[in-house]
mmCIF file of C-alpha atoms in Angstrom:
data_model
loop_
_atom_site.group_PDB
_atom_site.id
_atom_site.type_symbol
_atom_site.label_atom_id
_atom_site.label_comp_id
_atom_site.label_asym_id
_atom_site.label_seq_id
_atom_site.Cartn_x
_atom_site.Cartn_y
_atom_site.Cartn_z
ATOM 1 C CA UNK P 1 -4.532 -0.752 -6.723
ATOM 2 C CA UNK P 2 -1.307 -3.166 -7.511
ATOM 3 C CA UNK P 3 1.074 -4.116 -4.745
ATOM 4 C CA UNK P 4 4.927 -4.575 -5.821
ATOM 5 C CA UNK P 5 4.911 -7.619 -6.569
ATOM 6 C CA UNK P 6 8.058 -8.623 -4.967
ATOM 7 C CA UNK P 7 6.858 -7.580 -1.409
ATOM 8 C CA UNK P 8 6.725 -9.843 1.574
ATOM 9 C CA UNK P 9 3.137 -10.595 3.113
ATOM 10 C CA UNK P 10 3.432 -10.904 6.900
ATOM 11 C CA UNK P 11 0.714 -13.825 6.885
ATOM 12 C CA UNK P 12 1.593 -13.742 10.973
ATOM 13 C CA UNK P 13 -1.120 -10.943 11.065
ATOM 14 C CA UNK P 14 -4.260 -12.996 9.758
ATOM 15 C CA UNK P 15 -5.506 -15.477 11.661
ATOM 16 C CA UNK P 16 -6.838 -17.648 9.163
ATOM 17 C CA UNK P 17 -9.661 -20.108 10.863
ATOM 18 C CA UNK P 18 -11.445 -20.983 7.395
ATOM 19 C CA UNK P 19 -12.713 -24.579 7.492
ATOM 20 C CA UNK P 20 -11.777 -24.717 11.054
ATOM 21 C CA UNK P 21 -14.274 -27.030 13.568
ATOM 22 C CA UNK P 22 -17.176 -24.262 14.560
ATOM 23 C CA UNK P 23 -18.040 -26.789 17.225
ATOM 24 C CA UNK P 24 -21.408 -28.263 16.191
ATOM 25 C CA UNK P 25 -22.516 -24.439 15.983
ATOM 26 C CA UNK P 26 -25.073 -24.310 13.457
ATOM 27 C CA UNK P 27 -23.823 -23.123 10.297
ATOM 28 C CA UNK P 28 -25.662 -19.657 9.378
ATOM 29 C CA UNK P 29 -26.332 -18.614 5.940
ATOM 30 C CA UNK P 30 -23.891 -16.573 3.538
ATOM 31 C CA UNK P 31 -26.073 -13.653 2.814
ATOM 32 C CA UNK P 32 -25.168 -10.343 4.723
ATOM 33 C CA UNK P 33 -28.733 -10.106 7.115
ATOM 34 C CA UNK P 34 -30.101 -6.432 7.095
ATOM 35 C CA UNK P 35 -31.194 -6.482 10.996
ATOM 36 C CA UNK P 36 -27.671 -7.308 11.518
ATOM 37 C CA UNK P 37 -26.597 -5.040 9.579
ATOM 38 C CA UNK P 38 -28.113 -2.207 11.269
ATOM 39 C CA UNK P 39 -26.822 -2.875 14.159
ATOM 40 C CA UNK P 40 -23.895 -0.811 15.639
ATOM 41 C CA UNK P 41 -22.159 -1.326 18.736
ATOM 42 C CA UNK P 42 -25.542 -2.820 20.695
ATOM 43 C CA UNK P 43 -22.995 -5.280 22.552
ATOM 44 C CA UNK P 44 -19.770 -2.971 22.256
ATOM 45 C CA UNK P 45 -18.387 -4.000 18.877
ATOM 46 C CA UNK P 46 -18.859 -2.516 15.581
ATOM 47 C CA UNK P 47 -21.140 -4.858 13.296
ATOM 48 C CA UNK P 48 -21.048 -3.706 10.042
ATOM 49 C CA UNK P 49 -17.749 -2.055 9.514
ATOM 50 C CA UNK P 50 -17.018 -0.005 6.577
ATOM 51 C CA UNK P 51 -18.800 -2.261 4.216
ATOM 52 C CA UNK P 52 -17.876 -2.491 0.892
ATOM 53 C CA UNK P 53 -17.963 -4.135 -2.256
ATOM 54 C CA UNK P 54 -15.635 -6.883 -4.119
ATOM 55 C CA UNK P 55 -15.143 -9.071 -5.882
ATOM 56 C CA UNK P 56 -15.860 -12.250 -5.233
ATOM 57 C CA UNK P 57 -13.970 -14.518 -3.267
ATOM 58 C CA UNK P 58 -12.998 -17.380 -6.079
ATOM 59 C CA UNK P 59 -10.287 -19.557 -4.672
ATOM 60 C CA UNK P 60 -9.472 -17.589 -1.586
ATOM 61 C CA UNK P 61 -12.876 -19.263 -0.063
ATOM 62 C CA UNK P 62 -11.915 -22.459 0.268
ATOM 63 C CA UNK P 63 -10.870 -23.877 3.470
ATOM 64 C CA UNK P 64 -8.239 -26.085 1.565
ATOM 65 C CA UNK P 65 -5.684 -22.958 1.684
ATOM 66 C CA UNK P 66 -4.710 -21.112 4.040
ATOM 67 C CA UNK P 67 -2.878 -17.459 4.127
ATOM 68 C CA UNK P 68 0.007 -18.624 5.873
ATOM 69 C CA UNK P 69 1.332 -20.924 3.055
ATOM 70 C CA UNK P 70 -0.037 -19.512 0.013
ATOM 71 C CA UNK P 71 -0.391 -15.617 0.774
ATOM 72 C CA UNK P 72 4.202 -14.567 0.605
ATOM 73 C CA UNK P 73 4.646 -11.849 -1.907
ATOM 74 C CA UNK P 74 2.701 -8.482 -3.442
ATOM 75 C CA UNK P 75 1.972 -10.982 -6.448
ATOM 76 C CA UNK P 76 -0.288 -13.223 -4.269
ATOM 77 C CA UNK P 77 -2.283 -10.078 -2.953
ATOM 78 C CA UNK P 78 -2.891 -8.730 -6.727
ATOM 79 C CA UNK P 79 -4.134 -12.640 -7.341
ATOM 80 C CA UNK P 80 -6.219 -13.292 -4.559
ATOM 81 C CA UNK P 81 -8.682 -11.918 -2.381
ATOM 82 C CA UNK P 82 -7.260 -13.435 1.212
ATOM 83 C CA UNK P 83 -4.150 -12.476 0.350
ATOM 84 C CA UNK P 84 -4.827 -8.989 -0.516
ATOM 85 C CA UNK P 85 -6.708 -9.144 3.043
ATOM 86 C CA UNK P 86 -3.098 -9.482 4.292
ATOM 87 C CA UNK P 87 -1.426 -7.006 1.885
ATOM 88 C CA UNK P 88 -4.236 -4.291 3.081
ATOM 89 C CA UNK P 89 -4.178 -5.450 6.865
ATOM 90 C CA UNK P 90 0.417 -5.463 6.489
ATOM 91 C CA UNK P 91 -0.094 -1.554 5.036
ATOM 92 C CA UNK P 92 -2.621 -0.096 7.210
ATOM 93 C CA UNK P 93 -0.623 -1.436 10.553
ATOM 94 C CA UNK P 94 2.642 0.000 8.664
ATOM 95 C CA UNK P 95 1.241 3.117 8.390
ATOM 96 C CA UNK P 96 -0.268 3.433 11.805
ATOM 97 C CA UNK P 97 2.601 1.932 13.667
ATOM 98 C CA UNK P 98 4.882 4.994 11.565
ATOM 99 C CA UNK P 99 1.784 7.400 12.894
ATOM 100 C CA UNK P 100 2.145 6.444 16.526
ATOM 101 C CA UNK P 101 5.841 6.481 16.554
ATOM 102 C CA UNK P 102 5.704 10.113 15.471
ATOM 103 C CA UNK P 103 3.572 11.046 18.037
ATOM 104 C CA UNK P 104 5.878 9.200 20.812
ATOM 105 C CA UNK P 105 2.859 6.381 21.232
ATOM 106 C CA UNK P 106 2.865 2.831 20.838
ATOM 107 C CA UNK P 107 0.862 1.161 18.155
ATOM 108 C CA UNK P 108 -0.155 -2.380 19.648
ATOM 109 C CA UNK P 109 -0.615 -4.577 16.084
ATOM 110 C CA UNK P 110 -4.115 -5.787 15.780
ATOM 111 C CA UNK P 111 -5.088 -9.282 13.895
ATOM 112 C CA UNK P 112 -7.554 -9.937 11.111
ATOM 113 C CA UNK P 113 -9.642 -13.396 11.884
ATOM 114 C CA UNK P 114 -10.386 -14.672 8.526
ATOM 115 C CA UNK P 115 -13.619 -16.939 8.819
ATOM 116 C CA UNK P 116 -16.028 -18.947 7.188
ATOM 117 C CA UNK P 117 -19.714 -18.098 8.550
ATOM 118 C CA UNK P 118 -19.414 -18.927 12.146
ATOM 119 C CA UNK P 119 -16.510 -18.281 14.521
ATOM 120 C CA UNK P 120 -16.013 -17.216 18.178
ATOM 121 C CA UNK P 121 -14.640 -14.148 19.405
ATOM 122 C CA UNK P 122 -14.120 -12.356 23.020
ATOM 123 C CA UNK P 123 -17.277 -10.106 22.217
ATOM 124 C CA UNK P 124 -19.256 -12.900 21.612
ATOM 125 C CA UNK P 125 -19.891 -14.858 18.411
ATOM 126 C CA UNK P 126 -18.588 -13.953 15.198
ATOM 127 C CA UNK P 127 -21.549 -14.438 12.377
ATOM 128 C CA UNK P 128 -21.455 -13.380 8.852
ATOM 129 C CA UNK P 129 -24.905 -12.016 9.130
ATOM 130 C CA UNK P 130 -23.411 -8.925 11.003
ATOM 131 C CA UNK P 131 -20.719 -8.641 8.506
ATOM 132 C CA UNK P 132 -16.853 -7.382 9.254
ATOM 133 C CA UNK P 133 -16.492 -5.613 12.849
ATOM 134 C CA UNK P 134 -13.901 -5.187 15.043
ATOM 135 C CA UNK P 135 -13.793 -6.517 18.917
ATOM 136 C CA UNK P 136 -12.382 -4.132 21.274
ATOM 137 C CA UNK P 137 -12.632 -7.450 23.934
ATOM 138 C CA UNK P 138 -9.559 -9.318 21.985
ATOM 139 C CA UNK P 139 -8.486 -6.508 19.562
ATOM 140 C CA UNK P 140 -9.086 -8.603 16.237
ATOM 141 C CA UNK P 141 -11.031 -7.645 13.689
ATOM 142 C CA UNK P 142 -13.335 -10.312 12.127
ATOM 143 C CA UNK P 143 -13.832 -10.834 8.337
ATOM 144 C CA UNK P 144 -15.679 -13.407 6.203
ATOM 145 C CA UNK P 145 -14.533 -12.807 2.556
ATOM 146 C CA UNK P 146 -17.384 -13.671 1.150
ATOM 147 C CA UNK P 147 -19.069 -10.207 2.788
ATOM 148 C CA UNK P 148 -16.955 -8.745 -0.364
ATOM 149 C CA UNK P 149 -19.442 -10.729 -2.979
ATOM 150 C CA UNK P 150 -22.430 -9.634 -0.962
ATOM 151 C CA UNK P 151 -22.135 -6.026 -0.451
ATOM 152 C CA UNK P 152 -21.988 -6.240 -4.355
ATOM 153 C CA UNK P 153 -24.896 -8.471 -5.447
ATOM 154 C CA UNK P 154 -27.150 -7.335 -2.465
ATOM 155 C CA UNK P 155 -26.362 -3.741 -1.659
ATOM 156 C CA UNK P 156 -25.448 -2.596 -5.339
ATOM 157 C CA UNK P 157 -21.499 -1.405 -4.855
ATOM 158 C CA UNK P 158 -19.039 -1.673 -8.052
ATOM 159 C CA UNK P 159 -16.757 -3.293 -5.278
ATOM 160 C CA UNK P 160 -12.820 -3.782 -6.858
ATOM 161 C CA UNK P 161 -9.819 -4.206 -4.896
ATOM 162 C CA UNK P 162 -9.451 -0.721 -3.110
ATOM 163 C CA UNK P 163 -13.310 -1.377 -1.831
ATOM 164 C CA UNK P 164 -12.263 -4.400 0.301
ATOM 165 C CA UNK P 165 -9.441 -2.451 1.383
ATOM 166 C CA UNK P 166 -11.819 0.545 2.631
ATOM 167 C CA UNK P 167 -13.722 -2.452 4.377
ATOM 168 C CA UNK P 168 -10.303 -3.463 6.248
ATOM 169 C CA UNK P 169 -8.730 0.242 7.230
ATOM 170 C CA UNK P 170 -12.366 1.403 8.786
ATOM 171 C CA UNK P 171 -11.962 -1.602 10.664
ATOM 172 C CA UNK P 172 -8.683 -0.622 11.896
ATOM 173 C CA UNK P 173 -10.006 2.709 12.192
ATOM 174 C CA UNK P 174 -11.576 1.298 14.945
ATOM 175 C CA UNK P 175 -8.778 -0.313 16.328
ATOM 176 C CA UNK P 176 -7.116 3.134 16.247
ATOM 177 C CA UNK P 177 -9.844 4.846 18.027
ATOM 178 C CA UNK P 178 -10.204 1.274 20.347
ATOM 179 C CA UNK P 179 -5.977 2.385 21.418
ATOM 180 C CA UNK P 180 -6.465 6.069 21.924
ATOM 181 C CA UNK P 181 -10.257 5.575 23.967
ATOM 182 C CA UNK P 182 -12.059 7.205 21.674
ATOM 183 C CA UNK P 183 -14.611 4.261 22.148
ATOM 184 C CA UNK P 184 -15.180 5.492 25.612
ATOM 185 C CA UNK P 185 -16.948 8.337 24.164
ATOM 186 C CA UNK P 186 -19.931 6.520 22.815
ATOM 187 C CA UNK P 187 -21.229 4.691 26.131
ATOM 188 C CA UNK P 188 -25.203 4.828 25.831
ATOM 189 C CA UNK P 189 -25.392 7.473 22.872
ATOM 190 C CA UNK P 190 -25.188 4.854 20.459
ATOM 191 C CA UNK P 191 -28.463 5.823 17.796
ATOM 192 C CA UNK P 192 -29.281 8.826 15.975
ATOM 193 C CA UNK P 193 -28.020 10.724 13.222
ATOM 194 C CA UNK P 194 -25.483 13.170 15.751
ATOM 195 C CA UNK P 195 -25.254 10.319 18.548
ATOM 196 C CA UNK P 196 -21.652 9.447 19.505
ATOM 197 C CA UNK P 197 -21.936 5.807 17.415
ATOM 198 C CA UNK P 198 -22.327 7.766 14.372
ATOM 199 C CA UNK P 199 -19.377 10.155 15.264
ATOM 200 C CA UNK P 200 -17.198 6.653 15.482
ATOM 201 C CA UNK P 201 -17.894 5.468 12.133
ATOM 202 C CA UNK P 202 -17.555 8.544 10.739
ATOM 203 C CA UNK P 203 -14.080 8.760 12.055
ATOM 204 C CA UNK P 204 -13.318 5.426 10.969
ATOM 205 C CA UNK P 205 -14.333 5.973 7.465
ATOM 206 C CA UNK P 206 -12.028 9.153 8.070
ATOM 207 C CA UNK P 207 -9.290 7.225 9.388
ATOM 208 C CA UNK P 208 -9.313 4.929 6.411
ATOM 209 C CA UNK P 209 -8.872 8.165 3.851
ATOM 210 C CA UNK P 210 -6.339 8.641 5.758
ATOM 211 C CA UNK P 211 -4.424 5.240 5.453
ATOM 212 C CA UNK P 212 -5.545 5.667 1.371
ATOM 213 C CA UNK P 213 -3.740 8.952 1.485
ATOM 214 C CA UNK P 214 -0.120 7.633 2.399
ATOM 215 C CA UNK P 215 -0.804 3.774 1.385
ATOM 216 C CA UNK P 216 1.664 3.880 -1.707
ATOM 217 C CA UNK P 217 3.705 5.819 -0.014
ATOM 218 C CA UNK P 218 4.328 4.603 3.381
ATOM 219 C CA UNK P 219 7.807 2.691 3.229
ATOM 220 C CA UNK P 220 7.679 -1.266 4.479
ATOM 221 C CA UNK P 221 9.774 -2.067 7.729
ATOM 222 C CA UNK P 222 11.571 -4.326 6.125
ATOM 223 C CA UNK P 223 12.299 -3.766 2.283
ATOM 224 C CA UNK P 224 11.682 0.281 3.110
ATOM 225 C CA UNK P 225 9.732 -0.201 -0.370
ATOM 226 C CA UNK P 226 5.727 0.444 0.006
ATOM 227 C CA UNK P 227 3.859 -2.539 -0.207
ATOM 228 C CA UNK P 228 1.534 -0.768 -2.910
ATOM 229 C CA UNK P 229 2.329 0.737 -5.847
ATOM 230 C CA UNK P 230 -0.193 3.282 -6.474
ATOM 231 C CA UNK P 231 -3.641 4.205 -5.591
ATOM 232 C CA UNK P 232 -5.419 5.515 -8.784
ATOM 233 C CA UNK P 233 -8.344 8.275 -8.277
ATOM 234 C CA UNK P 234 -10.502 4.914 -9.553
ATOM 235 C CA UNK P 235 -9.479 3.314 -6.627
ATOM 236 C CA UNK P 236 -10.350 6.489 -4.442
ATOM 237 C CA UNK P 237 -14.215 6.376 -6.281
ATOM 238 C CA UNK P 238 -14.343 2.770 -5.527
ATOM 239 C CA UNK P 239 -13.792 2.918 -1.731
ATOM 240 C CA UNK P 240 -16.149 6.146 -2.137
ATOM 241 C CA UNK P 241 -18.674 3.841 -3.449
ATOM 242 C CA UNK P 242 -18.603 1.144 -1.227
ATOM 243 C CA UNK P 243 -19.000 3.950 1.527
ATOM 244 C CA UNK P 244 -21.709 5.495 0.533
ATOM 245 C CA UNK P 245 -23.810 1.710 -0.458
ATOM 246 C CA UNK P 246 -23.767 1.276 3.711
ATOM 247 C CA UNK P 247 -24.653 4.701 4.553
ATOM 248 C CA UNK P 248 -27.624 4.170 6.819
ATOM 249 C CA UNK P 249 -30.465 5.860 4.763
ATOM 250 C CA UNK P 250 -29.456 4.049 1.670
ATOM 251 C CA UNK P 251 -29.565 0.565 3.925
ATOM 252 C CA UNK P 252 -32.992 1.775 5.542
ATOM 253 C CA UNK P 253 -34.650 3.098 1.972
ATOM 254 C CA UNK P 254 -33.356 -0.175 0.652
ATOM 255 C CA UNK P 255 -34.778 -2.640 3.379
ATOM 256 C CA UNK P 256 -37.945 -0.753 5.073
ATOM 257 C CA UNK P 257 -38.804 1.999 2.306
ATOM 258 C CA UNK P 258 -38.501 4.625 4.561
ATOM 259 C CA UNK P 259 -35.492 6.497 6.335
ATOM 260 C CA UNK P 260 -35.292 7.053 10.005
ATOM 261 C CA UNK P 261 -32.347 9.094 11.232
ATOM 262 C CA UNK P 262 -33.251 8.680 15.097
ATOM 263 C CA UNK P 263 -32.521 4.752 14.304
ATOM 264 C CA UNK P 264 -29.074 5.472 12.811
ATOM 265 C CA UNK P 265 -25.632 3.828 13.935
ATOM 266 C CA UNK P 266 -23.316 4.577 11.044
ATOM 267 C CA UNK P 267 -24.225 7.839 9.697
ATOM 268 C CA UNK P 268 -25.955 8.692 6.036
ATOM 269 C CA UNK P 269 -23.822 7.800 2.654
ATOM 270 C CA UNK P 270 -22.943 11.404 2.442
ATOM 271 C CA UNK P 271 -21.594 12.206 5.523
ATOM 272 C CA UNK P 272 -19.671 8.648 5.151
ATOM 273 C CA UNK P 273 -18.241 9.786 1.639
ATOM 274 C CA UNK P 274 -17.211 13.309 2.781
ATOM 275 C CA UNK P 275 -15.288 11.883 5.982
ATOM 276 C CA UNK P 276 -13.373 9.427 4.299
ATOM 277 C CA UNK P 277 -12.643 12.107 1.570
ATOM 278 C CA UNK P 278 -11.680 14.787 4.400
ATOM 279 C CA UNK P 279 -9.274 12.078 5.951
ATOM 280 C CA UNK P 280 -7.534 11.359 2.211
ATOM 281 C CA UNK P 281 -7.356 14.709 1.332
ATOM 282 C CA UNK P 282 -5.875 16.090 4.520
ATOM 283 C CA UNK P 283 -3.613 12.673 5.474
ATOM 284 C CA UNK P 284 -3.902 13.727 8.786
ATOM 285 C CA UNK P 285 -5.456 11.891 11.586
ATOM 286 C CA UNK P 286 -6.165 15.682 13.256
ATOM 287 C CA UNK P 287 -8.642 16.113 10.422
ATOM 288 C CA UNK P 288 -10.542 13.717 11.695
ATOM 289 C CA UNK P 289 -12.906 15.836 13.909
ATOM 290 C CA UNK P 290 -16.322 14.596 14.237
ATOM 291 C CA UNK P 291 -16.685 14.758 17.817
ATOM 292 C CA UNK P 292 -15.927 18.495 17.668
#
């Protein structure tokens, strides 16, 4: 995955609160927690997102820089990881905002909050135990880079640059679903390998083929150039990697030893694969069926 280097970031998007004040919060831990990340929309939000691996986050973790100063041009989002945040988080709104113009709807633009361990958001607070989600309360999505370097060392994904990308369209993915009311759908069926919160991920991870389908092709507002280049089938098998290292019997096998499908939230690492590969292979947001 290489941007054109001579793009423009729109840094406006991010919300980057990295080294901010948490406010005498305690500071939690870096590692990715496995109870949180088994949890799926207990308090209305979606806690573990797409997951994915990465690389890690080398200079983009410091809370010395910031995305609005150093994160300008398709060259900054090849070099570093908060940049390429923006890069993912500029295409995926491009493409959805060109998705809901054809269908004669509005597509309300959605930030990314960018934190270090600890932040606040409308659905309460934002910890990097639970790892990425999005907040249907403020319409953000949350994201602590350094989820990227765990999903890799602890959950065993090649991560690369398309998997962090996966990470940020399922996000939006919800956001998508948030606009439309899919999310109304899931009200208390929200465990079990058919419930409705599985049928949401799944069409988030299907929602993010999607975005991979048109993401080198899907013109910027502003240049009318795509902010990516091209998306390799390498980049297709990483975000098809990251998805399946979250699926919810690989998490359970991996933390309890056993696999229990009436506890699941996300759906298994096969049915997460084959949705995200439906939604590329299709490019169409009507292929992404799984509530019938």
């Amino acid at each position: 995955m290489d941007f054109d280097d001579d793009a423009e970031l729109d840094s406006s998007q991010v919300d980057d609160r990295r080294g901010m004040s948490r406010g005498g919060l305690a500071v939690g831990g870096g590692a990715v927690g496995v109870v949180g990340l088994l949890i799926a929309l207990f308090f209305g939000i979606d806690m573990t997102g797409g997951g994915d691996g990465g690389s890690p986050a080398g200079p983009a973790a410091s809370g010395s820089q910031d995305v609005r100063g150093d994160c300008r041009s398709g060259a900054d989002a090849d070099a570093r990881t908060d940049c390429r945040v923006v890069g993912v988080v500029n295409s995926v709104q491009e493409y959805w905002t060109s998705e809901f113009k054809a269908e004669n709807r509005r597509y309300e633009t959605a930030k990314t909050v960018l934190f270090t361990s600890r932040t606040q958001s409308a659905c309460g607070t934002a910890d990097s135990d639970v790892g990425p989600f999005y907040c249907p309360g403020d319409k953000e999505v949350y994201l602590d880079v350094g989820f990227f370097r765990e999903l890799t060392s602890r959950f065993g994904a090649k991560g690369g640059p398309f998997a962090q990308a996966y990470v940020v369209a399922h996000e939006y993915g919800h956001h998508v679903q948030d606009l439309l009311g899919t999310m109304d759908k899931v009200g208390d069926d929200r465990r079990g390998a058919d419930s409705a919160s599985v049928k949401l991920e799944l069409q988030a991870d299907c929602y993010a083929g999607v975005w991979a389908r048109h993401a080198d092709s899907t013109p910027d507002e502003k240049t009318g150039r795509p902010l990516l280049d091209k998306v390799t089938p390498a980049d297709i098998d990483d975000a098809l990697d990251a998805a399946a290292a979250v699926g919810d019997d690989r998490i359970q096998q991996g933390s309890q030893g056993r696999v229990d499908p009436d506890t699941w939230t996300h759906g298994s690492s096969a049915e997460r694969k084959r949705w995200f590969t439906t939604g590329y292979r299709s490019g169409k947001p009507a292929s992404c069926s799984t509530f019938g």
